[in-house]
């Protein structure tokens, strides 16, 4: 019998999860609530993905950077990557801003929405929780780049510190005499291959993991939660879709000169994993695997562009922050002159760099934007009910943008084996 390709298996699992989660939210298996089973399986899949991150990122960056060798090569890759990140995040935010101004989701028949829609019951609790975690300011991002203890950084999932260390390690490995360099680089090449092998194994379970994670969401968050803020959810979804299916493919065609349909196909497993895990960081091993093995980008480029992207490039998040802040302003009848809107754009850009690639991380950044622009912070209670579902979508966009960056940078570096089939 012909085996169904992995991306189809995952897609089918996703559809089945939506159906089962919605149709049988209260089912039980042998006395055990089905949501508990989903929770267990989902957590197992998330743990397996997270387990891969530190060794895979370390090995991949060291091998990739040791192959770049020269300071010029390194600098060029850095400038292109950061330039792409800035450009796409800005495009995403401006797109969100335009749509939120046109669609005005915060008004119902011309009246501010907060007069008719109640805040979520857990708003206070969530705000207290959110204010405990802070998103990094730009200064803090720089501080995190140089961690005092590399082991602690790895243990705490402080990827930026780990990335800096791996970049330096790879760079200086390249400067060694061949006799010293070779055993070191070979060792990390071996580790890299082993980690890709384990990633493949974990991905074999992706259909089950995706099913459990998504079914849990649909079984516990009824779709009726969206109704009061449906227009807001639609604005975000439309903007995210335009960014994913128009803006980024155009960049792939114009800057990368590749076929975007092929890229979508290559990235399907990673996109669905991002959708179900809500976490760019947990998806990183899968997106590295897809970009390298399915899209054909070299390890040198993948290892440089993707870990950095999962940490600092979040188009979907930046777009969401901007739309959410503007929505809350509209919902409370607050006028937003051009200068304030500009502040929102800048803050969305800067905070999206500091937001961690974990579920619901945007909420922290939105609170910062609301505080900085004098908007009512409790307005966040209007979006809590739909945050989880929208998080799934924006995380998918976050990782897709990183992968487009890898393809575009690789093409500009003269790579020719990309998206050949
Ligand atoms: N969950 C998102 C991510 O991991 C971050 C966010 O927007 O909350 O990319």
Short mmCIF file of N, CA and C and ligand atoms in Angstrom, two decimals, residues 277-282 310 313-314 316-318 320-321 355-363 387 391-392 394-396 398-399, ligand 1:
data_model
loop_
_atom_site.label_atom_id
_atom_site.label_comp_id
_atom_site.label_asym_id
_atom_site.label_seq_id
_atom_site.Cartn_x
_atom_site.Cartn_y
_atom_site.Cartn_z
N UNK A 277 1.17 23.87 18.26
CA UNK A 277 1.91 24.06 19.51
C UNK A 277 1.87 25.49 20.02
N UNK A 278 1.51 26.45 19.17
CA UNK A 278 1.48 27.86 19.61
C UNK A 278 2.85 28.37 19.96
N UNK A 279 3.89 27.70 19.56
CA UNK A 279 5.22 28.11 20.01
C UNK A 279 6.25 28.02 18.89
N UNK A 280 6.81 29.19 18.53
CA UNK A 280 7.85 29.22 17.49
C UNK A 280 9.05 28.40 17.95
N UNK A 281 9.33 28.48 19.25
CA UNK A 281 10.52 27.81 19.76
C UNK A 281 10.37 26.29 19.67
N UNK A 282 9.21 25.78 20.10
CA UNK A 282 9.00 24.34 20.03
C UNK A 282 8.98 23.86 18.58
N UNK A 310 13.38 32.53 14.92
CA UNK A 310 12.41 32.04 15.92
C UNK A 310 12.49 32.90 17.17
N UNK A 313 12.27 37.32 15.01
CA UNK A 313 11.44 37.75 13.89
C UNK A 313 10.04 37.17 14.01
N UNK A 314 9.08 38.00 14.33
CA UNK A 314 7.71 37.51 14.52
C UNK A 314 6.74 38.42 13.79
N UNK A 316 3.74 37.68 12.49
CA UNK A 316 2.35 37.49 12.93
C UNK A 316 2.10 38.17 14.27
N UNK A 317 3.06 38.03 15.15
CA UNK A 317 2.94 38.63 16.48
C UNK A 317 2.92 40.16 16.37
N UNK A 318 3.83 40.71 15.59
CA UNK A 318 3.90 42.17 15.44
C UNK A 318 2.58 42.71 14.88
N UNK A 320 -0.35 41.28 15.04
CA UNK A 320 -1.41 41.07 16.04
C UNK A 320 -1.36 42.16 17.12
N UNK A 321 -0.16 42.46 17.58
CA UNK A 321 -0.02 43.49 18.63
C UNK A 321 -0.62 44.80 18.15
N UNK A 355 9.62 39.56 22.33
CA UNK A 355 8.64 38.55 22.74
C UNK A 355 9.24 37.15 22.59
N UNK A 356 9.00 36.31 23.61
CA UNK A 356 9.52 34.95 23.54
C UNK A 356 8.65 34.11 22.61
N UNK A 357 9.24 33.09 21.99
CA UNK A 357 8.46 32.25 21.07
C UNK A 357 7.67 31.18 21.81
N UNK A 358 6.85 31.60 22.76
CA UNK A 358 6.05 30.65 23.55
C UNK A 358 4.58 31.07 23.50
N UNK A 359 3.66 30.18 23.88
CA UNK A 359 2.24 30.52 23.77
C UNK A 359 1.85 31.80 24.51
N UNK A 360 0.99 32.58 23.87
CA UNK A 360 0.40 33.80 24.45
C UNK A 360 1.39 34.89 24.83
N UNK A 361 2.60 34.80 24.33
CA UNK A 361 3.62 35.77 24.73
C UNK A 361 3.24 37.20 24.31
N UNK A 362 2.46 37.34 23.25
CA UNK A 362 2.09 38.67 22.76
C UNK A 362 1.35 39.50 23.80
N UNK A 363 0.60 38.82 24.68
CA UNK A 363 -0.22 39.57 25.64
C UNK A 363 0.64 40.54 26.45
N UNK A 387 -7.75 34.77 22.11
CA UNK A 387 -6.29 34.83 21.99
C UNK A 387 -5.68 33.49 21.58
N UNK A 391 -3.51 32.90 18.42
CA UNK A 391 -2.10 32.59 18.67
C UNK A 391 -1.64 31.47 17.73
N UNK A 392 -2.53 30.49 17.55
CA UNK A 392 -2.19 29.38 16.66
C UNK A 392 -1.88 29.93 15.26
N UNK A 394 -1.09 33.19 14.39
CA UNK A 394 0.06 34.10 14.25
C UNK A 394 1.38 33.34 14.38
N UNK A 395 1.41 32.28 15.20
CA UNK A 395 2.65 31.51 15.33
C UNK A 395 3.00 30.85 13.98
N UNK A 396 1.97 30.39 13.28
CA UNK A 396 2.20 29.79 11.95
C UNK A 396 2.85 30.81 11.02
N UNK A 398 4.56 33.44 11.97
CA UNK A 398 5.92 33.73 12.47
C UNK A 398 6.94 32.77 11.87
N UNK A 399 6.62 31.48 11.92
CA UNK A 399 7.65 30.54 11.45
C UNK A 399 7.70 30.51 9.91
N1 LIG B 1 3.06 32.18 20.32
C1 LIG B 1 3.83 33.08 19.53
C2 LIG B 1 5.08 32.38 19.03
O1 LIG B 1 5.57 31.47 19.65
C3 LIG B 1 4.18 34.35 20.23
C4 LIG B 1 2.92 35.16 20.45
O2 LIG B 1 2.57 35.92 19.54
O3 LIG B 1 2.28 35.04 21.48
O4 LIG B 1 5.61 32.73 18.01
#
